[in-house]
Short mmCIF file of C-alpha atoms in Angstrom, two decimals:
data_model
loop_
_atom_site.label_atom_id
_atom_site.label_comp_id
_atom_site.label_asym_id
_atom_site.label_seq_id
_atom_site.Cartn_x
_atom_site.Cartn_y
_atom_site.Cartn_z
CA UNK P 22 78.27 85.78 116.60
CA UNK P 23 78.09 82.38 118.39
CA UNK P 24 79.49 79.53 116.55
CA UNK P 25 76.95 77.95 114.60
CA UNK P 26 76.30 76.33 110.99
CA UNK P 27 76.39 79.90 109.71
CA UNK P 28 79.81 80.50 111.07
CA UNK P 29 81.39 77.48 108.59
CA UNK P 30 81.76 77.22 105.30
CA UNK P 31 78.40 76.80 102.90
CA UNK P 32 79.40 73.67 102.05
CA UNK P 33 80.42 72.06 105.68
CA UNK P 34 76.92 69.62 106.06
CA UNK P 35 79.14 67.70 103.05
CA UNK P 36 82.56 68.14 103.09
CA UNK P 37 83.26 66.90 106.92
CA UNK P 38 86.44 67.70 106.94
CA UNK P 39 88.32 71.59 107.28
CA UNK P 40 89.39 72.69 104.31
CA UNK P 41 93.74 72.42 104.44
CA UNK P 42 95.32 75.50 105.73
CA UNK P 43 97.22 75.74 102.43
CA UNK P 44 94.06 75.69 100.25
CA UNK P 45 92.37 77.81 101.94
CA UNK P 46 95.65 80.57 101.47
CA UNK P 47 95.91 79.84 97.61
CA UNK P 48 91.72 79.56 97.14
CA UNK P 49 90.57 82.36 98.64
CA UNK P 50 90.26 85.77 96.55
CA UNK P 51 88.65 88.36 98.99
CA UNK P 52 91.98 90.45 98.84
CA UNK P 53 91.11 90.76 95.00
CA UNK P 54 87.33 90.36 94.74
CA UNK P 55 86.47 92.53 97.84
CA UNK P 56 86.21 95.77 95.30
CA UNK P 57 83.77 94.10 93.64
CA UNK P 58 81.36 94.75 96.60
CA UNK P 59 79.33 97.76 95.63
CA UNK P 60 78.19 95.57 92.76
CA UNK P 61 77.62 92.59 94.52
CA UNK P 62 75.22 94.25 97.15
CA UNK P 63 73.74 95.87 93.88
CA UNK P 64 73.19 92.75 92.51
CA UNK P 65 71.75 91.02 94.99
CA UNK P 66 69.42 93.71 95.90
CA UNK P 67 67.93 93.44 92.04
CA UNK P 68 67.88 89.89 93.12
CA UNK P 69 65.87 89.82 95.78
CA UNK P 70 63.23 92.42 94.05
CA UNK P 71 62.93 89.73 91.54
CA UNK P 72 62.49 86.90 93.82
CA UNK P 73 59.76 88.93 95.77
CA UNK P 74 58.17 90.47 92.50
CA UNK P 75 57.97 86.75 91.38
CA UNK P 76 56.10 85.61 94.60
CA UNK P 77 59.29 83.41 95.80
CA UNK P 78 59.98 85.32 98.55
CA UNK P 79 57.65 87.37 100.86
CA UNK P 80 57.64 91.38 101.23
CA UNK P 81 59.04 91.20 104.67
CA UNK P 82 61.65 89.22 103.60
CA UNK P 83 62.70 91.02 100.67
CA UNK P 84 62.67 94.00 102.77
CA UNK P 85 65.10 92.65 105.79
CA UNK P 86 67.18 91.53 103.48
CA UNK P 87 68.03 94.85 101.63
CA UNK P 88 68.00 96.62 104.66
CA UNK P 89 71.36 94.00 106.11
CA UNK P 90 72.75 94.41 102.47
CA UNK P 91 72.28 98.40 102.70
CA UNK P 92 73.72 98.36 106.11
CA UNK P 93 76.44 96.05 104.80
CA UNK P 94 77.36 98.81 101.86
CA UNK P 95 77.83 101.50 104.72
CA UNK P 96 80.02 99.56 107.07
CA UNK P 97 82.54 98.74 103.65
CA UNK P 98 82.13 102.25 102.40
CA UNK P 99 83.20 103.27 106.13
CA UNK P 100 85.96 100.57 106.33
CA UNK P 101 83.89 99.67 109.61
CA UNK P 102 83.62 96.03 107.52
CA UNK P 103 85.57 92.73 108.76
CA UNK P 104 86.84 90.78 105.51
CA UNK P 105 87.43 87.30 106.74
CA UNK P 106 89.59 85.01 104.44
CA UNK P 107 88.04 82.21 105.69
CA UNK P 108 84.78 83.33 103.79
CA UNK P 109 86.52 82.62 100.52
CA UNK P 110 85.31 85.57 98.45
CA UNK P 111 83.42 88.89 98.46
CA UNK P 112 80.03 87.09 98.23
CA UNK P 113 80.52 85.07 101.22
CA UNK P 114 81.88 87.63 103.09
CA UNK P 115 78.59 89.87 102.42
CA UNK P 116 76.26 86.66 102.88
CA UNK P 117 77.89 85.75 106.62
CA UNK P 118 77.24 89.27 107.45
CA UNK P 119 74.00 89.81 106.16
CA UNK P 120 73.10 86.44 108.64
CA UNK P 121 74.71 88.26 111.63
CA UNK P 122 72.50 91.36 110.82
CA UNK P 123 69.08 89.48 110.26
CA UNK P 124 69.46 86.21 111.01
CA UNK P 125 67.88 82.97 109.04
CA UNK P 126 65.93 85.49 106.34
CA UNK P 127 69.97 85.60 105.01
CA UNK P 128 69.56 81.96 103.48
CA UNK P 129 66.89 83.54 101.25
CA UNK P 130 69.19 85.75 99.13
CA UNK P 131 70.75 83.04 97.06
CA UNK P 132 67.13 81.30 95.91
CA UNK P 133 67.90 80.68 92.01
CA UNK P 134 71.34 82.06 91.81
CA UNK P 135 74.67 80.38 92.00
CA UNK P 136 77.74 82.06 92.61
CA UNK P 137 78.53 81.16 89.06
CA UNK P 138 76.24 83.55 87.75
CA UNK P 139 76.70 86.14 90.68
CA UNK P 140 80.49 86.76 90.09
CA UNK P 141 80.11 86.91 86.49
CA UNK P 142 77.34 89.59 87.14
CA UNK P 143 79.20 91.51 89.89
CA UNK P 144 81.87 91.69 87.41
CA UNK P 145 80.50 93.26 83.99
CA UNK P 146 78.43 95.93 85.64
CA UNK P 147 82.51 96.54 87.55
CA UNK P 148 83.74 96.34 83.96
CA UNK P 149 81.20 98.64 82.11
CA UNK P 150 81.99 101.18 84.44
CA UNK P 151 86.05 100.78 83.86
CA UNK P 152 85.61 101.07 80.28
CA UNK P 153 83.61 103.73 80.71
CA UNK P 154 86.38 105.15 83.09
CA UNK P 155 88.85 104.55 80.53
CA UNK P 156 87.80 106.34 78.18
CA UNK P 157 87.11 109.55 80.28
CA UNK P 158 90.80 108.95 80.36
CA UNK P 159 91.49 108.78 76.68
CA UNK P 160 89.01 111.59 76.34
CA UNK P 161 91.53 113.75 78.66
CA UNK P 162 94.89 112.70 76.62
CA UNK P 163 93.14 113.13 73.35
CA UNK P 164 92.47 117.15 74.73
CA UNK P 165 96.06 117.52 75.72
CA UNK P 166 97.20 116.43 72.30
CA UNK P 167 95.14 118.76 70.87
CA UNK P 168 95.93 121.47 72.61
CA UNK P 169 99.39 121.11 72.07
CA UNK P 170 98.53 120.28 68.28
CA UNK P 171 96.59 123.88 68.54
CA UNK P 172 99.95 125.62 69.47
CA UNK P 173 102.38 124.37 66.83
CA UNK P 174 100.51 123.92 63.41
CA UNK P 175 103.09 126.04 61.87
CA UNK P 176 105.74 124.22 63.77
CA UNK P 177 108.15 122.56 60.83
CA UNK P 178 109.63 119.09 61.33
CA UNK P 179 110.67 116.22 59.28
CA UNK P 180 108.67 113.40 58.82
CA UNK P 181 110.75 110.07 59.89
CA UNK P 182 110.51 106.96 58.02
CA UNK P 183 113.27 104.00 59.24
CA UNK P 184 113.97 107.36 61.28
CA UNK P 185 115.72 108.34 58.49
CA UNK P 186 114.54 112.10 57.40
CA UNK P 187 111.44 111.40 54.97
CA UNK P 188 109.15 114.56 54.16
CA UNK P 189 108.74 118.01 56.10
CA UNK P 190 105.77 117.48 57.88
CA UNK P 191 103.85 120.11 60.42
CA UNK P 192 104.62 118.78 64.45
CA UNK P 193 100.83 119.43 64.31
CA UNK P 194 100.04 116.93 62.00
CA UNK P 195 102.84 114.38 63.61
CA UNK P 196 100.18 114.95 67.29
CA UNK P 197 97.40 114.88 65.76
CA UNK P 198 98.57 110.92 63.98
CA UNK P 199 98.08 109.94 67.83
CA UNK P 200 94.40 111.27 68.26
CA UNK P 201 93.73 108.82 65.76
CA UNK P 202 94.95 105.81 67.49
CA UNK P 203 93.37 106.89 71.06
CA UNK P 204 90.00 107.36 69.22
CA UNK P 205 90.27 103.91 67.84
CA UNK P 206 91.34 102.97 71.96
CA UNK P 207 88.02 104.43 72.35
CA UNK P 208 85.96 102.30 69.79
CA UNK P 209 87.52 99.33 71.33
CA UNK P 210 86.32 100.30 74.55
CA UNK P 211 82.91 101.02 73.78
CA UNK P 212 82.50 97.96 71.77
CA UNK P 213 82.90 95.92 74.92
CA UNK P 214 80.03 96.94 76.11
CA UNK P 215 78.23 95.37 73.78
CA UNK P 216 79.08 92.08 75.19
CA UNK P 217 78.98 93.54 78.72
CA UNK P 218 74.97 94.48 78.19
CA UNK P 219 74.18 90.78 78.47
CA UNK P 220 72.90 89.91 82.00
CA UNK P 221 74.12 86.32 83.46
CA UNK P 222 71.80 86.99 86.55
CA UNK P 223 69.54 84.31 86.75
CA UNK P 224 71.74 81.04 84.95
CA UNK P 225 72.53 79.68 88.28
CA UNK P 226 75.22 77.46 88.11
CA UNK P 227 75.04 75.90 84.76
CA UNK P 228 71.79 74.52 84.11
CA UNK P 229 69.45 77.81 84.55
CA UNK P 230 67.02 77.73 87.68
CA UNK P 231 63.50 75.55 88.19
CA UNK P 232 61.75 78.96 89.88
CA UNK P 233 59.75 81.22 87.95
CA UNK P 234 61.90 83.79 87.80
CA UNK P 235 62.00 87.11 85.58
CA UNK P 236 65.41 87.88 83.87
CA UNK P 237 63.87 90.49 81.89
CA UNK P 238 63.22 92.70 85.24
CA UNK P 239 66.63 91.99 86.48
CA UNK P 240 68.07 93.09 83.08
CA UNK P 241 66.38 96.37 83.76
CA UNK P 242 66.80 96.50 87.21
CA UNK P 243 71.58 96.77 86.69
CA UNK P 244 71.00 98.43 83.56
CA UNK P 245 71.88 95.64 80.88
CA UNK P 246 70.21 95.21 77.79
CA UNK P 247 69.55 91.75 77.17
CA UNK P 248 69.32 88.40 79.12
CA UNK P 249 72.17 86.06 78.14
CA UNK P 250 70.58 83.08 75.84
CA UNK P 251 73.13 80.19 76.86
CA UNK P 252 73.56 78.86 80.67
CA UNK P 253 76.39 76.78 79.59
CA UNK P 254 77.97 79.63 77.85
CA UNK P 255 77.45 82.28 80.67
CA UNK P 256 79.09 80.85 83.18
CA UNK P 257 81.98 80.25 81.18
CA UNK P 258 82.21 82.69 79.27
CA UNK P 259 84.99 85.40 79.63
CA UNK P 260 85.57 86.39 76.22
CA UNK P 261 84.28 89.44 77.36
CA UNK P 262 87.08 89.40 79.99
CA UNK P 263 89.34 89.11 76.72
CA UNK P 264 88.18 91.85 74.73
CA UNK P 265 88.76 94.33 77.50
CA UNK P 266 92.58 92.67 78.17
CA UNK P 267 93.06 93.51 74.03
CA UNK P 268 91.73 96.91 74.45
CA UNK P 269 93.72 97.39 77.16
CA UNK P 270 97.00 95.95 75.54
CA UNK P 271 96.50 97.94 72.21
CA UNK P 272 95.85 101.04 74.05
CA UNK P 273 99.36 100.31 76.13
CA UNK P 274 101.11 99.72 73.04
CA UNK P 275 99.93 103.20 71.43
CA UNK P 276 101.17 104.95 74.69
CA UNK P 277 104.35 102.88 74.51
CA UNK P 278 105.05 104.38 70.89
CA UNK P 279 104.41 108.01 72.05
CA UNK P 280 106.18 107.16 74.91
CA UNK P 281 109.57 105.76 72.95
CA UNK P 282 109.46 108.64 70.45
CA UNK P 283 109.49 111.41 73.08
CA UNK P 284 112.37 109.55 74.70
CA UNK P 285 114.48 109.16 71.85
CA UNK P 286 113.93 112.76 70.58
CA UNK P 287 114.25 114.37 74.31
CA UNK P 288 117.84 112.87 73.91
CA UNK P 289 120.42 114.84 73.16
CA UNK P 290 121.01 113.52 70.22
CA UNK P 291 118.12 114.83 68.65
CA UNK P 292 117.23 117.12 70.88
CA UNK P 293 113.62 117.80 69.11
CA UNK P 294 111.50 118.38 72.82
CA UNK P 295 112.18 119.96 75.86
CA UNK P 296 110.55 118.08 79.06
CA UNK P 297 109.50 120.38 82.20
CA UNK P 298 111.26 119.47 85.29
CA UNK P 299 108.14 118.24 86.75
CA UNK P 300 108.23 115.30 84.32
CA UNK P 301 111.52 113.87 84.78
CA UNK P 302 114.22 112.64 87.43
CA UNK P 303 117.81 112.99 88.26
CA UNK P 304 120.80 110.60 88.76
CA UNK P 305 121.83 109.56 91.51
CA UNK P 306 126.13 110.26 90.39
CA UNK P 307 125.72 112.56 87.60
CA UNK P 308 124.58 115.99 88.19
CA UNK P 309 123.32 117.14 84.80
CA UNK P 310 120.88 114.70 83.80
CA UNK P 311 117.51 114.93 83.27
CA UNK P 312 116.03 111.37 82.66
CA UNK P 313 112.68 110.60 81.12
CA UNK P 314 111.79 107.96 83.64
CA UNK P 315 108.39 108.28 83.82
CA UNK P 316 108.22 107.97 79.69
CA UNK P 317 110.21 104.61 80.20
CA UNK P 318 107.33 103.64 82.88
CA UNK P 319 105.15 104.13 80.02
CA UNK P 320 107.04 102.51 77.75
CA UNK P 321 107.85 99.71 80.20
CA UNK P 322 104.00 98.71 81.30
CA UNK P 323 103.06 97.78 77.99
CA UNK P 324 104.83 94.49 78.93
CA UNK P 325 102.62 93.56 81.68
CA UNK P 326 99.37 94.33 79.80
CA UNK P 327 100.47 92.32 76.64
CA UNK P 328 101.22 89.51 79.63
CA UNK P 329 98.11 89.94 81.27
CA UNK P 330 96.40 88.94 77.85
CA UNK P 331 98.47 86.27 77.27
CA UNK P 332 97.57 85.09 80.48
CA UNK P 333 94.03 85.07 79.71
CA UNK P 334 94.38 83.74 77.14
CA UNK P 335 96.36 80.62 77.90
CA UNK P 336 93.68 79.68 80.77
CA UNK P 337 90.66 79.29 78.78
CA UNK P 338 92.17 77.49 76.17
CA UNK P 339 92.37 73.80 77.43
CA UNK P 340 88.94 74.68 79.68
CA UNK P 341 86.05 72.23 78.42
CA UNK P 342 82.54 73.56 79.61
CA UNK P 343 81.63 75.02 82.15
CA UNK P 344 82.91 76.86 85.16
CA UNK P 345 86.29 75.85 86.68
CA UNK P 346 88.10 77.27 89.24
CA UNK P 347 90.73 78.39 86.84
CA UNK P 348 88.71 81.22 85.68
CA UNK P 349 89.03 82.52 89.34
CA UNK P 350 92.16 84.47 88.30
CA UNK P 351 90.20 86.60 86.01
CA UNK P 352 89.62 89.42 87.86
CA UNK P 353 92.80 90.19 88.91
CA UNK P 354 94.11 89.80 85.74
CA UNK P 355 91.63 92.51 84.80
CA UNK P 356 92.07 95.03 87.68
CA UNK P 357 95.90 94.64 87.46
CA UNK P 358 95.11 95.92 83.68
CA UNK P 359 92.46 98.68 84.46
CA UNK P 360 95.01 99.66 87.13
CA UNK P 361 97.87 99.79 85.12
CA UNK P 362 96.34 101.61 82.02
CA UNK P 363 94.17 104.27 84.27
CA UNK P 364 97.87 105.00 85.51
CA UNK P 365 99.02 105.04 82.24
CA UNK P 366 97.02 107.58 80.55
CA UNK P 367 96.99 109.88 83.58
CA UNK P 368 101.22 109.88 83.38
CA UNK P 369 100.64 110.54 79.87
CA UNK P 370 98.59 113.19 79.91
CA UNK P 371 100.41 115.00 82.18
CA UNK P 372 103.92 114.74 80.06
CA UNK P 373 101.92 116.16 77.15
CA UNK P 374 101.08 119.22 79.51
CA UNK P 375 104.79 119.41 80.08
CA UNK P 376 106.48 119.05 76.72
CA UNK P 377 107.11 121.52 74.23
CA UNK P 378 108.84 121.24 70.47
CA UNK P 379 112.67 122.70 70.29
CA UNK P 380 110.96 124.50 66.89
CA UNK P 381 114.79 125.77 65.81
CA UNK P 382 116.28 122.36 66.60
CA UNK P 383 113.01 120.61 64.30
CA UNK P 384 113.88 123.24 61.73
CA UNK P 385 117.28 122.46 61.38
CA UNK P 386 116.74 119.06 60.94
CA UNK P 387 113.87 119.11 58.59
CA UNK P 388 116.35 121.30 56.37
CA UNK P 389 118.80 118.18 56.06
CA UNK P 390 118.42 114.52 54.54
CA UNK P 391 116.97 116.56 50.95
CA UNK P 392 113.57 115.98 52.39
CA UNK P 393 112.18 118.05 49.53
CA UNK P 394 113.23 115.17 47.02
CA UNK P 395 109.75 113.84 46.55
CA UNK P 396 108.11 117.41 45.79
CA UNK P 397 111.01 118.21 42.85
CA UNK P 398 109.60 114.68 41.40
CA UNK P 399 105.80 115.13 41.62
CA UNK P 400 107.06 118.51 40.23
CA UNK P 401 108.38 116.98 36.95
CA UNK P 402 105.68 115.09 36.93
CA UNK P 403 103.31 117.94 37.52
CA UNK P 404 105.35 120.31 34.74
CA UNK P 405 106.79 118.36 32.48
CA UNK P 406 105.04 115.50 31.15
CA UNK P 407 107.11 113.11 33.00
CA UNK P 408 106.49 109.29 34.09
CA UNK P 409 107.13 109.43 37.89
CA UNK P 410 109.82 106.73 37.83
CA UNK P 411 111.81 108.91 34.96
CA UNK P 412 110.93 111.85 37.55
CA UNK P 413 112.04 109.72 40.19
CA UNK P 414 115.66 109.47 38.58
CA UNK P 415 116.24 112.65 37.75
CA UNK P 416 115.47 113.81 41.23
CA UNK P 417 117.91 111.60 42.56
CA UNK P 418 120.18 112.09 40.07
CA UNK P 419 119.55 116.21 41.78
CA UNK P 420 120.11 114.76 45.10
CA UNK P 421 123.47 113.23 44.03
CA UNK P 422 124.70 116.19 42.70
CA UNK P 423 123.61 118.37 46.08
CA UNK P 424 125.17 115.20 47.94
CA UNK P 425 128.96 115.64 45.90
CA UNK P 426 128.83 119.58 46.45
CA UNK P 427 127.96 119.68 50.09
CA UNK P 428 124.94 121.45 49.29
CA UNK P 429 121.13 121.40 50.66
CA UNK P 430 118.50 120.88 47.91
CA UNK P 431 117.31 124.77 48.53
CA UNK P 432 121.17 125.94 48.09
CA UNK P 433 121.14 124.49 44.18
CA UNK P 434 120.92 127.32 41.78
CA UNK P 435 118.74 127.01 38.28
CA UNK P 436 121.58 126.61 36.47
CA UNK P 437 123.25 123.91 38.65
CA UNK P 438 119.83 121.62 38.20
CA UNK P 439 119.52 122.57 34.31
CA UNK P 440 122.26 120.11 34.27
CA UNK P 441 119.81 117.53 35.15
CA UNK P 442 117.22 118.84 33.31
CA UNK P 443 117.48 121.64 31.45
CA UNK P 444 113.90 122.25 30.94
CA UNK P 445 113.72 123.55 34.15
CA UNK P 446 112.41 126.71 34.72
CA UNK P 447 112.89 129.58 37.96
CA UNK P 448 109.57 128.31 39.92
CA UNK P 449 111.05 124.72 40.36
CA UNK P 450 112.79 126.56 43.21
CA UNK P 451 109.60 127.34 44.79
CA UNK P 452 109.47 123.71 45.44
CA UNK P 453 112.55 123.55 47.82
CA UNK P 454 110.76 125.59 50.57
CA UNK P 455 109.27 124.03 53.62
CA UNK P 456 106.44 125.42 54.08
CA UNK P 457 105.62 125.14 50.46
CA UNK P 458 106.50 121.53 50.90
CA UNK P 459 103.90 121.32 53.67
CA UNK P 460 100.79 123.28 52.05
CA UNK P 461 100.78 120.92 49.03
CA UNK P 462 99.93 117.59 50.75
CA UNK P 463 96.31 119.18 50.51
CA UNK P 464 94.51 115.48 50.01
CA UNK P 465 92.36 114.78 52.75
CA UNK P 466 94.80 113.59 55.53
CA UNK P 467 97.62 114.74 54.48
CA UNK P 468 99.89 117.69 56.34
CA UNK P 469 98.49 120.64 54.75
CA UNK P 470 98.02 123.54 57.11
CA UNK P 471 94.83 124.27 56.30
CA UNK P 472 94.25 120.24 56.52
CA UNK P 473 95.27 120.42 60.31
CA UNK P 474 93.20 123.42 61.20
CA UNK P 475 90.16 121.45 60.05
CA UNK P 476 91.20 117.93 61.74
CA UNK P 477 91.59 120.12 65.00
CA UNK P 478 88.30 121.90 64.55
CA UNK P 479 86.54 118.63 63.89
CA UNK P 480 87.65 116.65 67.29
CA UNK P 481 87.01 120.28 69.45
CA UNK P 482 83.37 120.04 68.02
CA UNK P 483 83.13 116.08 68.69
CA UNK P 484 84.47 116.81 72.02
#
């Protein structure tokens, strides 16, 4: 293209002087923004429907112009698209284009829009279909937890509290704990898109726009539900821009806990899991190891989402209204997130394909640390007319008497816990076994076999 007024910045005819080399290095964002460009194009297209609908532009127009911005789509799509960083952003980079492709008509496609409403547009149609993405992510851990859930219902294990031994619990039940927190990922996600329904298209810069134009059609048009209400508000507005960063960082943190408590009982310590090869790494000195790196990635990356929030956070709250160029560095707060978490779920989905429980080694150490304690006092409490808290005493009054005979709760004999309480009978042994232990936590959420079976059942049906 020849050099003319098209070929310099938009705002040239004022500001006389070029822009410093520096500024122009540290203001542009088309290295960021530039996947924003499938929704920009859509955008404007919906734009320039309006605009013609509305009698401000003519057919022919209208019609040149979507035909550059269609032919713009397939040259990016193709990578057979120039992004100049002298253009500033996605949106000018498209606009210069589309004036190389059909001349003057270009100068058209920004009549009643500011690039204040534009980004802010571009970006929540980008960021209704990442949370949408998101969750087809959750959706796919949720299904390997289940699966493995499916497989070990039966599978014994004690229950950790302090990560001390607590209560036998299934390994089932222990999985299933962590469908509950991705499902509540999932709520979080798709109540973002409650704020992401609103359409900015059509506030201009601040102030809203003197043509007759019809936010209602444009609503329509990019699939939103509602016209935003406030000008002032839309443009700087980005609390939608936080909700997604808290989604985000919750959703880190609950793969950060799964992630820490298959490290620390793949070590050999505990010893509880067994990792396939195709999961972990070697060292670089010591032949036999078998490192969970990828679960300390997991682990790891919560840090940057919790600092991407933080982030966020700390920008908008010293900004008065409206837009500044501060809230430039929202997007790549956001993609660095989406990025990050996408990545996150995928590496976590595929460890729970490749773990499985050491079910002896979980047996074991379910049958240490008197774990059936609690069930010999709802027992007494259950048989004998007893207060819990008296209950409560003279179970650990068993416990202390197991503890100064070396013995495991289940290795007590009658007459060893008449000595307690000597109203005991031979069923209070009954109470000592595992699986026993298990099968009476029948209230609704609680570890029962039977209780597990259903909870599975329920999500496959949701599913």
């Amino acid at each position: 293209m020849t050099k003319n007024k098209n070929n310099q910045a938009i705002w040239s005819t004022r500001i006389k002087k070029n822009t410093s080399s520096l500024f122009q290095k540290v203001g542009n964002s088309i290295d960021i923004d530039k996947r924003l460009y499938k929704e920009d194009i859509q955008g404007s297209i919906a734009h320039v429907e309006m605009l013609f609908k509305q009698k401000i532009i003519s057919f022919k127009i209208k019609n040149k112009i979507i035909y550059g911005l269609t032919k713009i789509n397939k040259e990016i799509t193709n990578n057979k698209f120039e992004f100049n960083k002298k253009y500033e952003d996605i949106h000018i980079n498209i606009e210069k284009r589309l004036f190389q492709i059909i001349g003057e008509e270009a100068g058209y496609v920004h009549t009643a829009r500011s690039r204040n409403d534009q980004v802010i547009t571009d970006f929540k149609i980008w960021m209704k279909k990442s949370n949408n993405e998101i969750n087809n992510n959750i959706n796919k851990v949720i299904k390997s937890t289940i699966k493995l859930a499916e497989k070990n219902v039966e599978t014994i294990m004690p229950g950790f509290t302090h990560l001390k031994n607590a209560q036998a619990i299934s390994f089932a039940h222990y999985l299933m704990s962590y469908v509950e927190m991705f499902n509540r990922d999932k709520k979080r996600f798709a109540n973002n898109l409650d704020s992401l329904n609103e359409n900015p298209l059509g506030v201009a810069a601040l102030a809203g726009t003197s043509f007759n134009i019809d936010r209602n059609y444009t609503t329509k048009k990019l699939g939103f539900k509602i016209p935003t209400n406030n000008s002032i508000d839309t443009v700087s507005d980005r609390d939608f821009v936080l909700d997604f960063l808290y989604a985000s960082s919750v959703c880190a943190m609950h793969i950060s806990r799964i992630a820490e408590e298959l490290i620390i009982w793949n070590s050999d310590a505990f010893n509880l899991i067994n990792l396939s090869d195709k999961v972990v790494t070697g060292s670089s000195i010591m032949p036999q190891k078998k490192n969970p790196d990828l679960l300390e990635y997991l682990r790891g990356k919560s840090g940057s989402a919790y600092g991407n929030l933080f982030s966020m956070l700390t920008i908008l709250k010293g900004l008065p209204l409206s837009y500044f160029k501060d809230l430039q560095d929202d997007k790549e707060i956001v993609f660095k997130s989406n990025d990050n978490l996408n990545n996150c779920l995928k590496i976590c989905d595929e460890i729970l394909k490749n773990c499985n429980p050491n079910k002896s080694k979980m047996l074991e150490l379910a049958n240490s640390g008197y774990i059936t304690a609690t069930d010999l006092a709802d027992y007494l409490v259950k048989n004998h007319s007893m207060s819990f808290r008296k209950a409560y005493q003279k179970t650990a009054a068993v416990v202390n008497l197991a503890e100064k005979r070396k013995k495991k709760l289940n290795e007590l004999t009658l007459d060893e816990l008449k000595k307690i309480e000597p109203k005991l009978k031979e069923d209070v042994l009954k109470v000592f076994n595992l699986k026993n232990s298990i099968n009476s936590k029948k209230s609704y959420g609680g570890t029962s076999f039977d209780n597990i079976k259903k909870m599975i059942m329920k999500y496959k049906r949701e599913k």
